[in-house]
mmCIF file of C-alpha atoms in Angstrom:
data_model
loop_
_atom_site.group_PDB
_atom_site.id
_atom_site.type_symbol
_atom_site.label_atom_id
_atom_site.label_comp_id
_atom_site.label_asym_id
_atom_site.label_seq_id
_atom_site.Cartn_x
_atom_site.Cartn_y
_atom_site.Cartn_z
ATOM 1 C CA MET A 1 -4.598 43.550 180.275
ATOM 2 C CA GLU A 2 -7.269 43.987 177.710
ATOM 3 C CA LYS A 3 -6.142 47.544 177.193
ATOM 4 C CA ILE A 4 -2.579 46.408 176.565
ATOM 5 C CA TYR A 5 -3.781 43.837 174.042
ATOM 6 C CA MET A 6 -5.732 46.411 172.150
ATOM 7 C CA ASN A 7 -2.778 48.745 172.047
ATOM 8 C CA ASN A 8 -0.531 45.990 170.778
ATOM 9 C CA ASN A 9 -3.084 45.086 168.100
ATOM 10 C CA GLN A 10 -3.314 48.685 166.958
ATOM 11 C CA ASN A 11 0.447 48.871 166.815
ATOM 12 C CA LYS A 12 0.541 45.775 164.613
ATOM 13 C CA GLU A 13 -2.125 47.209 162.273
ATOM 14 C CA LYS A 14 -0.280 50.494 162.134
ATOM 15 C CA SER A 15 2.933 48.725 161.417
ATOM 16 C CA THR A 16 1.343 46.718 158.610
ATOM 17 C CA PHE A 17 -0.128 49.880 157.025
ATOM 18 C CA GLN A 18 3.200 51.627 157.224
ATOM 19 C CA GLN A 19 4.879 48.681 155.538
ATOM 20 C CA ILE A 20 2.437 48.737 152.677
ATOM 21 C CA PHE A 21 2.710 52.478 152.313
ATOM 22 C CA LYS A 22 6.502 52.233 152.200
ATOM 23 C CA SER A 23 6.460 49.374 149.688
ATOM 24 C CA GLN A 24 7.573 49.735 146.044
ATOM 25 C CA LEU A 25 4.029 49.030 144.847
ATOM 26 C CA SER A 26 2.687 51.956 146.814
ATOM 27 C CA LYS A 27 5.324 54.244 145.381
ATOM 28 C CA LYS A 28 4.482 53.189 141.843
ATOM 29 C CA LEU A 29 0.757 53.701 142.384
ATOM 30 C CA SER A 30 1.403 57.111 143.873
ATOM 31 C CA ILE A 31 3.479 58.143 140.878
ATOM 32 C CA VAL A 32 0.753 56.993 138.460
ATOM 33 C CA MET A 33 -1.944 58.895 140.370
ATOM 34 C CA VAL A 34 0.163 62.040 140.353
ATOM 35 C CA LEU A 35 0.777 61.783 136.617
ATOM 36 C CA VAL A 36 -2.916 61.188 135.843
ATOM 37 C CA SER A 37 -3.911 64.162 137.981
ATOM 38 C CA PHE A 38 -1.270 66.323 136.351
ATOM 39 C CA PHE A 39 -2.305 65.524 132.794
ATOM 40 C CA SER A 40 -5.987 65.948 133.645
ATOM 41 C CA PHE A 41 -5.270 69.369 135.058
ATOM 42 C CA LEU A 42 -3.088 70.194 132.070
ATOM 43 C CA MET A 43 -5.803 69.309 129.559
ATOM 44 C CA ILE A 44 -8.394 71.375 131.400
ATOM 45 C CA GLY A 45 -6.036 74.311 131.651
ATOM 46 C CA VAL A 46 -4.957 74.195 128.007
ATOM 47 C CA THR A 47 -8.211 73.614 126.221
ATOM 48 C CA ASN A 48 -10.632 75.358 128.554
ATOM 49 C CA VAL A 49 -13.352 74.193 126.135
ATOM 50 C CA SER A 50 -16.623 72.464 126.868
ATOM 51 C CA TYR A 51 -17.604 69.668 124.480
ATOM 52 C CA ALA A 52 -20.968 68.758 125.936
ATOM 53 C CA ALA A 53 -22.789 66.354 123.637
ATOM 54 C CA VAL A 54 -25.868 67.673 121.878
ATOM 55 C CA THR A 55 -29.015 65.559 121.925
ATOM 56 C CA PRO A 56 -29.516 64.289 118.347
ATOM 57 C CA ILE A 57 -32.738 65.422 116.664
ATOM 58 C CA PRO A 58 -34.850 62.307 115.883
ATOM 59 C CA GLU A 59 -34.742 61.280 112.237
ATOM 60 C CA ASP A 60 -38.033 61.362 110.296
ATOM 61 C CA GLU A 61 -39.748 62.951 113.324
ATOM 62 C CA GLY A 62 -37.942 66.181 114.088
ATOM 63 C CA LEU A 63 -39.179 68.197 117.042
ATOM 64 C CA GLY A 64 -42.682 66.678 117.010
ATOM 65 C CA ASP A 65 -46.000 68.510 116.992
ATOM 66 C CA SER A 66 -44.994 70.764 119.871
ATOM 67 C CA PHE A 67 -42.361 71.283 122.553
ATOM 68 C CA THR A 68 -41.521 73.537 125.485
ATOM 69 C CA THR A 69 -38.548 75.878 125.345
ATOM 70 C CA ALA A 70 -35.889 75.346 128.011
ATOM 71 C CA ALA A 71 -34.244 78.090 130.043
ATOM 72 C CA VAL A 72 -31.856 80.339 128.156
ATOM 73 C CA GLY A 73 -28.471 78.649 127.851
ATOM 74 C CA THR A 74 -24.892 79.812 127.440
ATOM 75 C CA GLU A 75 -24.239 83.327 126.184
ATOM 76 C CA VAL A 76 -21.822 83.318 123.231
ATOM 77 C CA LEU A 77 -20.205 86.603 122.237
ATOM 78 C CA GLY A 78 -18.814 87.453 118.834
ATOM 79 C CA ARG A 79 -16.088 90.037 119.352
ATOM 80 C CA GLY A 80 -15.137 92.573 116.683
ATOM 81 C CA THR A 81 -15.518 96.308 116.325
ATOM 82 C CA ALA A 82 -18.785 95.632 118.140
ATOM 83 C CA THR A 83 -20.052 92.666 120.167
ATOM 84 C CA PHE A 84 -22.681 90.405 118.647
ATOM 85 C CA PRO A 85 -24.289 88.103 121.254
ATOM 86 C CA VAL A 86 -26.000 84.778 120.605
ATOM 87 C CA PHE A 87 -27.590 82.519 123.215
ATOM 88 C CA MET A 88 -27.783 78.739 123.086
ATOM 89 C CA TYR A 89 -31.465 77.766 122.975
ATOM 90 C CA SER A 90 -32.971 74.286 123.245
ATOM 91 C CA THR A 91 -36.124 72.368 124.015
ATOM 92 C CA THR A 92 -36.669 70.788 127.419
ATOM 93 C CA ASN A 93 -35.627 67.526 125.722
ATOM 94 C CA GLY A 94 -32.233 69.012 124.905
ATOM 95 C CA TYR A 95 -32.753 69.459 121.161
ATOM 96 C CA PRO A 96 -30.983 72.600 119.846
ATOM 97 C CA ILE A 97 -33.274 75.195 118.252
ATOM 98 C CA PHE A 98 -32.536 78.374 116.304
ATOM 99 C CA CYS A 99 -34.369 81.657 116.001
ATOM 100 C CA LEU A 100 -35.972 82.844 112.749
ATOM 101 C CA GLU A 101 -37.163 86.303 113.883
ATOM 102 C CA ARG A 102 -34.374 88.387 115.334
ATOM 103 C CA ASP A 103 -36.638 91.377 115.998
ATOM 104 C CA ILE A 104 -38.773 89.338 118.425
ATOM 105 C CA ALA A 105 -37.552 88.184 121.832
ATOM 106 C CA PHE A 106 -37.086 84.499 122.655
ATOM 107 C CA VAL A 107 -39.339 83.278 125.468
ATOM 108 C CA ALA A 108 -38.238 80.415 127.731
ATOM 109 C CA GLY A 109 -40.679 77.963 129.323
ATOM 110 C CA THR A 110 -43.215 78.396 126.513
ATOM 111 C CA LYS A 111 -45.018 75.739 124.494
ATOM 112 C CA LEU A 112 -44.424 76.205 120.778
ATOM 113 C CA THR A 113 -46.561 74.427 118.155
ATOM 114 C CA LYS A 114 -45.595 73.168 114.710
ATOM 115 C CA GLU A 115 -47.077 75.283 111.925
ATOM 116 C CA GLU A 116 -45.766 76.027 108.418
ATOM 117 C CA GLN A 117 -43.265 73.790 106.696
ATOM 118 C CA ILE A 118 -40.037 75.550 105.706
ATOM 119 C CA THR A 119 -40.372 76.139 101.971
ATOM 120 C CA ASP A 120 -37.538 78.658 101.646
ATOM 121 C CA SER A 121 -34.944 76.457 99.932
ATOM 122 C CA GLY A 122 -32.126 78.836 100.915
ATOM 123 C CA LEU A 123 -33.015 78.734 104.608
ATOM 124 C CA LEU A 124 -33.380 74.961 104.462
ATOM 125 C CA TYR A 125 -29.958 74.729 102.806
ATOM 126 C CA ILE A 126 -28.310 76.779 105.556
ATOM 127 C CA MET A 127 -29.934 74.829 108.388
ATOM 128 C CA ALA A 128 -29.063 71.511 106.753
ATOM 129 C CA ASN A 129 -25.419 72.520 106.308
ATOM 130 C CA THR A 130 -24.757 73.936 109.760
ATOM 131 C CA PHE A 131 -24.804 72.726 113.361
ATOM 132 C CA PRO A 132 -25.901 70.170 114.543
ATOM 133 C CA HIS A 133 -26.002 68.427 111.113
ATOM 134 C CA LYS A 134 -22.729 69.749 109.684
ATOM 135 C CA TYR A 135 -19.853 71.059 111.777
ATOM 136 C CA PHE A 136 -17.670 74.105 111.232
ATOM 137 C CA ALA A 137 -13.957 73.319 111.474
ATOM 138 C CA ASP A 138 -10.943 75.511 112.232
ATOM 139 C CA ALA A 139 -7.926 76.032 109.994
ATOM 140 C CA SER A 140 -6.424 72.689 111.050
ATOM 141 C CA GLY A 141 -9.616 70.739 110.340
ATOM 142 C CA GLN A 142 -10.656 70.349 113.993
ATOM 143 C CA ASN A 143 -14.332 70.927 114.778
ATOM 144 C CA PHE A 144 -15.064 74.015 116.846
ATOM 145 C CA PRO A 145 -16.785 73.478 120.233
ATOM 146 C CA ASP A 146 -20.582 73.578 120.336
ATOM 147 C CA GLU A 147 -20.640 77.171 121.557
ATOM 148 C CA VAL A 148 -18.847 78.370 118.428
ATOM 149 C CA GLN A 149 -20.982 76.069 116.255
ATOM 150 C CA THR A 150 -24.109 77.662 117.714
ATOM 151 C CA TRP A 151 -22.885 81.229 117.186
ATOM 152 C CA LEU A 152 -21.887 80.558 113.581
ATOM 153 C CA THR A 153 -25.160 78.769 112.783
ATOM 154 C CA GLN A 154 -27.423 81.423 114.293
ATOM 155 C CA ALA A 155 -25.428 84.271 112.762
ATOM 156 C CA THR A 156 -25.583 82.627 109.319
ATOM 157 C CA ILE A 157 -29.356 82.132 109.601
ATOM 158 C CA TRP A 158 -29.931 85.752 110.619
ATOM 159 C CA GLN A 159 -27.593 87.088 107.942
ATOM 160 C CA TYR A 160 -29.470 85.152 105.238
ATOM 161 C CA LEU A 161 -32.913 86.202 106.523
ATOM 162 C CA TYR A 162 -31.746 89.818 106.686
ATOM 163 C CA GLU A 163 -30.321 89.835 103.151
ATOM 164 C CA THR A 164 -33.453 88.224 101.702
ATOM 165 C CA GLY A 165 -35.794 90.633 103.489
ATOM 166 C CA VAL A 166 -37.752 88.135 105.586
ATOM 167 C CA ASP A 167 -40.198 89.723 108.054
ATOM 168 C CA ASN A 168 -38.985 90.527 111.579
ATOM 169 C CA ASN A 169 -35.329 90.465 110.569
ATOM 170 C CA THR A 170 -34.564 94.160 110.113
ATOM 171 C CA GLY A 171 -31.109 93.908 111.631
ATOM 172 C CA THR A 172 -31.605 95.151 115.196
ATOM 173 C CA ASP A 173 -31.815 93.091 118.375
ATOM 174 C CA SER A 174 -34.998 93.547 120.424
ATOM 175 C CA SER A 175 -32.993 93.267 123.644
ATOM 176 C CA ASN A 176 -30.161 95.556 122.498
ATOM 177 C CA THR A 177 -31.078 97.956 119.711
ATOM 178 C CA SER A 178 -27.515 99.264 119.526
ATOM 179 C CA THR A 179 -26.302 95.874 118.264
ATOM 180 C CA ASN A 180 -26.786 95.928 114.511
ATOM 181 C CA ILE A 181 -26.490 92.814 112.381
ATOM 182 C CA ALA A 182 -23.575 94.503 110.576
ATOM 183 C CA ALA A 183 -21.483 93.615 113.629
ATOM 184 C CA ILE A 184 -21.434 89.990 112.427
ATOM 185 C CA GLN A 185 -19.083 90.963 109.626
ATOM 186 C CA THR A 186 -16.402 92.289 111.997
ATOM 187 C CA VAL A 187 -16.150 89.350 114.423
ATOM 188 C CA THR A 188 -12.601 87.965 114.749
ATOM 189 C CA SER A 189 -13.021 85.988 117.991
ATOM 190 C CA ILE A 190 -15.853 84.105 119.661
ATOM 191 C CA GLU A 191 -15.994 83.578 123.424
ATOM 192 C CA TRP A 192 -18.582 82.102 125.734
ATOM 193 C CA LEU A 193 -19.444 82.734 129.367
ATOM 194 C CA ASN A 194 -20.090 80.496 132.356
ATOM 195 C CA GLU A 195 -23.535 79.725 133.723
ATOM 196 C CA ASP A 196 -23.575 82.968 135.684
ATOM 197 C CA HIS A 197 -22.589 84.953 132.573
ATOM 198 C CA THR A 198 -19.796 86.522 134.607
ATOM 199 C CA ALA A 199 -16.569 84.884 133.415
ATOM 200 C CA THR A 200 -15.177 83.678 130.106
ATOM 201 C CA GLU A 201 -15.157 79.909 129.666
ATOM 202 C CA GLY A 202 -13.373 79.752 126.305
ATOM 203 C CA THR A 203 -12.291 81.743 123.249
ATOM 204 C CA CYS A 204 -11.797 80.698 119.622
ATOM 205 C CA TYR A 205 -10.432 82.280 116.473
ATOM 206 C CA VAL A 206 -10.699 81.260 112.831
ATOM 207 C CA LYS A 207 -7.403 79.354 113.229
ATOM 208 C CA GLY A 208 -8.572 77.504 116.347
ATOM 209 C CA CYS A 209 -9.093 77.740 120.091
ATOM 210 C CA ASP A 210 -5.546 77.806 121.483
ATOM 211 C CA ALA A 211 -3.715 80.895 122.664
ATOM 212 C CA ASP A 212 -1.427 80.678 119.638
ATOM 213 C CA ASP A 213 -4.351 80.732 117.196
ATOM 214 C CA ILE A 214 -5.076 84.460 117.364
ATOM 215 C CA SER A 215 -5.819 85.782 113.863
ATOM 216 C CA THR A 216 -7.359 88.834 112.221
ATOM 217 C CA ALA A 217 -9.512 86.872 109.751
ATOM 218 C CA THR A 218 -13.245 87.332 110.334
ATOM 219 C CA PHE A 219 -15.646 84.464 110.837
ATOM 220 C CA TYR A 220 -18.004 86.193 108.404
ATOM 221 C CA GLU A 221 -15.698 86.075 105.389
ATOM 222 C CA THR A 222 -14.417 82.593 106.244
ATOM 223 C CA TYR A 223 -17.632 80.746 107.114
ATOM 224 C CA ILE A 224 -20.812 82.825 106.888
ATOM 225 C CA ALA A 225 -20.634 84.729 103.582
ATOM 226 C CA PRO A 226 -19.909 81.629 101.433
ATOM 227 C CA LYS A 227 -22.944 79.753 102.780
ATOM 228 C CA VAL A 228 -25.240 82.757 102.402
ATOM 229 C CA ALA A 229 -24.078 83.218 98.796
ATOM 230 C CA ILE A 230 -24.941 79.604 97.948
ATOM 231 C CA ALA A 231 -28.270 79.824 99.773
ATOM 232 C CA LYS A 232 -29.302 82.844 97.667
ATOM 233 C CA GLN A 233 -28.793 81.034 94.356
ATOM 234 C CA ALA A 234 -32.011 80.331 92.463
ATOM 235 C CA ASP A 235 -31.396 76.602 92.059
ATOM 236 C CA VAL A 236 -30.135 75.866 95.572
ATOM 237 C CA SER A 237 -31.307 72.623 97.197
ATOM 238 C CA ALA A 238 -30.593 71.031 100.553
ATOM 239 C CA ASN A 239 -31.684 67.640 99.346
ATOM 240 C CA GLY A 240 -31.222 66.871 95.658
ATOM 241 C CA THR A 241 -32.959 67.522 92.360
ATOM 242 C CA LEU A 242 -34.137 65.256 89.568
ATOM 243 C CA THR A 243 -33.863 66.551 86.013
ATOM 244 C CA MET A 244 -34.829 64.897 82.730
ATOM 245 C CA SER A 245 -33.307 65.936 79.423
ATOM 246 C CA ILE A 246 -33.100 64.752 75.818
ATOM 247 C CA ALA A 247 -29.932 64.740 73.715
ATOM 248 C CA ASN A 248 -31.603 66.576 70.816
ATOM 249 C CA GLN A 249 -34.970 66.963 69.102
ATOM 250 C CA GLU A 250 -34.190 64.708 66.150
ATOM 251 C CA ILE A 251 -36.718 61.949 65.373
ATOM 252 C CA SER A 252 -35.744 58.908 63.322
ATOM 253 C CA VAL A 253 -37.667 55.943 61.904
ATOM 254 C CA THR A 254 -36.850 52.357 62.815
ATOM 255 C CA ASP A 255 -35.632 49.969 60.132
ATOM 256 C CA ASP A 256 -39.032 48.276 59.902
ATOM 257 C CA GLU A 257 -40.643 51.743 59.445
ATOM 258 C CA LYS A 258 -43.186 51.004 62.205
ATOM 259 C CA TYR A 259 -41.899 53.394 64.894
ATOM 260 C CA TYR A 260 -40.594 56.895 65.335
ATOM 261 C CA GLN A 261 -37.675 56.943 67.810
ATOM 262 C CA THR A 262 -36.348 59.847 69.872
ATOM 263 C CA SER A 263 -32.745 60.556 70.772
ATOM 264 C CA LEU A 264 -31.431 59.477 74.192
ATOM 265 C CA VAL A 265 -33.415 60.626 77.250
ATOM 266 C CA THR A 266 -31.452 60.879 80.533
ATOM 267 C CA VAL A 267 -32.548 61.336 84.144
ATOM 268 C CA LEU A 268 -29.988 63.093 86.361
ATOM 269 C CA GLY A 269 -30.064 62.856 90.165
ATOM 270 C CA PRO A 270 -29.762 59.135 90.981
ATOM 271 C CA GLU A 271 -25.961 59.458 90.821
ATOM 272 C CA GLN A 272 -25.976 61.673 93.933
ATOM 273 C CA ASP A 273 -24.796 60.077 97.179
ATOM 274 C CA ASN A 274 -27.992 60.795 99.127
ATOM 275 C CA PHE A 275 -30.331 59.350 96.487
ATOM 276 C CA VAL A 276 -32.336 56.354 97.722
ATOM 277 C CA LYS A 277 -31.411 53.474 95.446
ATOM 278 C CA GLU A 278 -34.173 51.866 93.382
ATOM 279 C CA SER A 279 -36.570 54.735 94.159
ATOM 280 C CA LEU A 280 -36.364 56.091 90.598
ATOM 281 C CA LYS A 281 -39.476 55.472 88.511
ATOM 282 C CA VAL A 282 -40.122 56.723 84.969
ATOM 283 C CA SER A 283 -43.658 56.922 83.565
ATOM 284 C CA ILE A 284 -45.317 57.814 80.248
ATOM 285 C CA ASP A 285 -48.011 60.301 81.253
ATOM 286 C CA SER A 286 -49.491 60.854 77.795
ATOM 287 C CA ALA A 287 -48.497 59.731 74.293
ATOM 288 C CA PRO A 288 -49.947 58.109 71.149
ATOM 289 C CA ASP A 289 -51.230 54.564 71.701
ATOM 290 C CA GLY A 290 -48.513 51.934 71.773
ATOM 291 C CA THR A 291 -45.671 54.251 72.810
ATOM 292 C CA ILE A 292 -42.903 52.363 74.620
ATOM 293 C CA LEU A 293 -39.479 52.902 76.177
ATOM 294 C CA VAL A 294 -36.514 50.965 74.798
ATOM 295 C CA ASN A 295 -32.870 50.514 75.731
ATOM 296 C CA GLN A 296 -29.861 51.122 73.509
ATOM 297 C CA ASN A 297 -30.349 47.700 71.914
ATOM 298 C CA GLY A 298 -33.922 48.508 70.951
ATOM 299 C CA GLN A 299 -35.411 46.130 73.530
ATOM 300 C CA GLU A 300 -38.577 47.268 75.271
ATOM 301 C CA ILE A 301 -38.216 48.349 78.910
ATOM 302 C CA GLU A 302 -41.217 46.801 80.619
ATOM 303 C CA ASN A 303 -40.248 47.896 84.139
ATOM 304 C CA ALA A 304 -38.777 51.414 84.214
ATOM 305 C CA THR A 305 -37.844 51.301 87.919
ATOM 306 C CA GLY A 306 -34.237 52.389 88.343
ATOM 307 C CA VAL A 307 -33.785 53.149 84.621
ATOM 308 C CA ALA A 308 -31.944 56.448 84.150
ATOM 309 C CA SER A 309 -31.493 56.478 80.335
ATOM 310 C CA PHE A 310 -33.685 55.258 77.473
ATOM 311 C CA TYR A 311 -35.227 56.017 74.073
ATOM 312 C CA VAL A 312 -38.907 56.555 73.282
ATOM 313 C CA ARG A 313 -40.591 54.732 70.404
ATOM 314 C CA ILE A 314 -43.929 55.887 69.009
ATOM 315 C CA PRO A 315 -45.991 53.832 66.515
ATOM 316 C CA VAL A 316 -46.117 55.681 63.183
ATOM 317 C CA ASP A 317 -49.764 54.768 62.590
ATOM 318 C CA SER A 318 -50.811 56.191 66.001
ATOM 319 C CA VAL A 319 -49.558 59.732 65.461
ATOM 320 C CA THR A 320 -52.142 62.382 64.594
ATOM 321 C CA GLU A 321 -52.159 66.181 64.601
ATOM 322 C CA GLU A 322 -53.876 66.085 68.006
ATOM 323 C CA ASN A 323 -51.398 63.847 69.845
ATOM 324 C CA LYS A 324 -47.986 64.797 68.469
ATOM 325 C CA VAL A 325 -46.460 65.174 71.975
ATOM 326 C CA VAL A 326 -45.008 62.631 74.411
ATOM 327 C CA ARG A 327 -45.126 63.615 78.095
ATOM 328 C CA LEU A 328 -42.832 61.796 80.527
ATOM 329 C CA SER A 329 -42.345 62.050 84.301
ATOM 330 C CA ALA A 330 -39.794 60.722 86.764
ATOM 331 C CA THR A 331 -40.000 60.432 90.555
ATOM 332 C CA GLY A 332 -37.314 59.594 93.086
ATOM 333 C CA THR A 333 -36.420 59.990 96.757
ATOM 334 C CA PHE A 334 -33.451 61.696 98.369
ATOM 335 C CA ARG A 335 -32.344 61.249 101.962
ATOM 336 C CA GLY A 336 -32.449 64.933 102.783
ATOM 337 C CA TYR A 337 -33.779 67.494 105.221
ATOM 338 C CA ASN A 338 -37.119 68.890 106.265
ATOM 339 C CA GLY A 339 -38.192 71.404 108.878
ATOM 340 C CA TYR A 340 -41.130 73.328 110.323
ATOM 341 C CA GLU A 341 -41.662 76.656 112.011
ATOM 342 C CA TYR A 342 -42.722 76.490 115.661
ATOM 343 C CA LYS A 343 -44.698 79.425 116.997
ATOM 344 C CA ALA A 344 -46.514 80.855 120.003
ATOM 345 C CA ASP A 345 -48.124 84.219 120.644
ATOM 346 C CA GLY A 346 -45.543 86.765 121.749
ATOM 347 C CA ALA A 347 -42.584 84.441 121.187
ATOM 348 C CA GLN A 348 -39.967 84.281 118.480
ATOM 349 C CA THR A 349 -40.449 81.651 115.787
ATOM 350 C CA VAL A 350 -37.834 78.888 116.035
ATOM 351 C CA SER A 351 -36.905 75.731 114.176
ATOM 352 C CA SER A 352 -34.446 72.873 113.715
ATOM 353 C CA VAL A 353 -34.391 70.721 110.603
ATOM 354 C CA PHE A 354 -34.188 66.932 110.610
ATOM 355 C CA THR A 355 -33.174 64.192 108.194
ATOM 356 C CA THR A 356 -35.905 62.377 106.300
ATOM 357 C CA ASP A 357 -36.847 60.956 102.885
ATOM 358 C CA VAL A 358 -37.690 63.780 100.481
ATOM 359 C CA PRO A 359 -39.526 62.903 97.224
ATOM 360 C CA ASN A 360 -38.697 64.746 94.020
ATOM 361 C CA THR A 361 -40.466 64.871 90.652
ATOM 362 C CA THR A 362 -39.502 66.064 87.191
ATOM 363 C CA GLY A 363 -40.982 65.879 83.703
ATOM 364 C CA LEU A 364 -40.257 66.276 80.000
ATOM 365 C CA GLU A 365 -42.311 67.013 76.858
ATOM 366 C CA ILE A 366 -41.091 65.665 73.504
ATOM 367 C CA PRO A 367 -42.763 66.987 70.323
ATOM 368 C CA ILE A 368 -43.086 64.453 67.475
ATOM 369 C CA ASN A 369 -41.942 66.488 64.504
ATOM 370 C CA TYR A 370 -40.654 63.969 61.986
ATOM 371 C CA THR A 371 -39.202 65.273 58.730
ATOM 372 C CA PRO A 372 -37.769 62.489 56.553
ATOM 373 C CA GLU A 373 -34.319 63.026 55.199
ATOM 374 C CA VAL A 374 -34.561 63.762 51.460
ATOM 375 C CA PRO A 375 -31.484 62.912 49.355
ATOM 376 C CA ASP A 376 -29.763 65.934 47.878
ATOM 377 C CA THR A 377 -30.632 65.779 44.144
ATOM 378 C CA GLY A 378 -29.324 69.209 43.278
ATOM 379 C CA MET A 379 -26.671 69.321 40.497
ATOM 380 C CA ASN A 380 -23.416 71.123 40.870
ATOM 381 C CA LEU A 381 -22.146 73.698 38.362
ATOM 382 C CA ALA A 382 -20.126 71.245 36.261
ATOM 383 C CA GLN A 383 -23.100 68.912 35.969
ATOM 384 C CA SER A 384 -25.331 71.805 34.937
ATOM 385 C CA ILE A 385 -22.909 72.950 32.202
ATOM 386 C CA TYR A 386 -22.591 69.383 30.957
ATOM 387 C CA PHE A 387 -26.375 68.981 30.842
ATOM 388 C CA ILE A 388 -26.875 72.278 28.975
ATOM 389 C CA GLY A 389 -24.127 71.386 26.533
ATOM 390 C CA LEU A 390 -25.741 68.021 25.911
ATOM 391 C CA VAL A 391 -29.094 69.682 25.209
ATOM 392 C CA VAL A 392 -27.486 72.172 22.784
ATOM 393 C CA LEU A 393 -25.635 69.372 21.051
ATOM 394 C CA LEU A 394 -28.786 67.321 20.612
ATOM 395 C CA CYS A 395 -30.648 70.348 19.328
ATOM 396 C CA GLY A 396 -27.880 71.047 16.820
ATOM 397 C CA VAL A 397 -27.905 67.473 15.610
ATOM 398 C CA GLY A 398 -31.664 67.663 15.206
ATOM 399 C CA ILE A 399 -31.478 70.827 13.134
ATOM 400 C CA ILE A 400 -28.789 69.422 10.862
ATOM 401 C CA TYR A 401 -30.791 66.255 10.399
ATOM 402 C CA ALA A 402 -33.953 68.202 9.604
ATOM 403 C CA ASN A 403 -32.200 70.301 6.945
ATOM 404 C CA ALA A 404 -30.344 67.387 5.391
ATOM 405 C CA LYS A 405 -33.446 65.231 4.800
ATOM 406 C CA PRO A 406 -35.266 67.559 2.311
ATOM 407 C CA LYS A 407 -32.094 67.970 0.239
ATOM 408 C CA ALA A 408 -31.772 64.234 -0.009
ATOM 409 C CA LYS A 409 -35.308 63.977 -1.454
ATOM 410 C CA GLN A 410 -34.614 66.721 -4.023
ATOM 411 C CA GLN A 411 -31.697 64.795 -5.410
#
């Protein structure tokens, strides 16, 4: 009896399940699940691109005093007339790092220590304007995946170091001496491998990463060469530059004749987007006693913080042959980039730059050479002829008068 009851109960449960399964709601849910699965599969099949998030490098801190290198990451291959490989390197904290000595092998699982600050303004410019701080985009404006970003960044760094003759960047790879750095210039596609380095995970061209984006344009001419050209300019900066200039060297005297006044002095730099507002400060480093800064209305500027244009007034009585120069300075801060080299014996030097406040200083010397304007008293030709004629006429009158007087006495 109990057995029959149990069987009946199971039949009821089965019947209830079947009813639910056959209901309209079940059919709708099934359709939705199928569609979601289909589109998920479609997206994976079409893109075939990994967009794993990169761990942001801490602002104002960077990579710290030291770190340990993680295992070698994805292999990224630049394909052209020759293959140029780049590996994705990082710290054990996940921060991306880039190699600065191509002739020396990268060593994983090694503690690297912070040493010299990067003072090469061109190298700093490249690292500040590439991944992970600035992203390379394809022809449609879409950012390339991180694998392509890494290849382009490392290739640009090595190309710059090679062209500027930095040590340990002779153009050959320590692990593959047949791969010359010249191969960078021929790359028309970039592909990356799976974790086992046995199968291709994705491929991108200059136009993009879809199958229809195949193009013959090289990544070198499109992305690398322009950045290297800018980085090699003498005045390149990754952060910003303050400059101070004067309109001209003319010196005038104020209406009360107590001060000499310069032409307009201007500080350039604060108008840049990454300049820290209110960080600009102008100072008089050396000048005759009583020298002041004034605005365009002649009012003294007592607090020169944030002032980007002004005139200089120098007391006339304070100027001597020994102090006929005014020396000015200006300081300001840009929100820019900084970086350090990290080294260990037997390992390649690596780095990643980070955002931080970067101070900048400029100066200007103004000689006090005042020459008063003298009115032009020179006579023109007509005036000269008139003057000479007047003199001759007067002389003639004098002679006639002198001769006429004796004759008058004789009569």
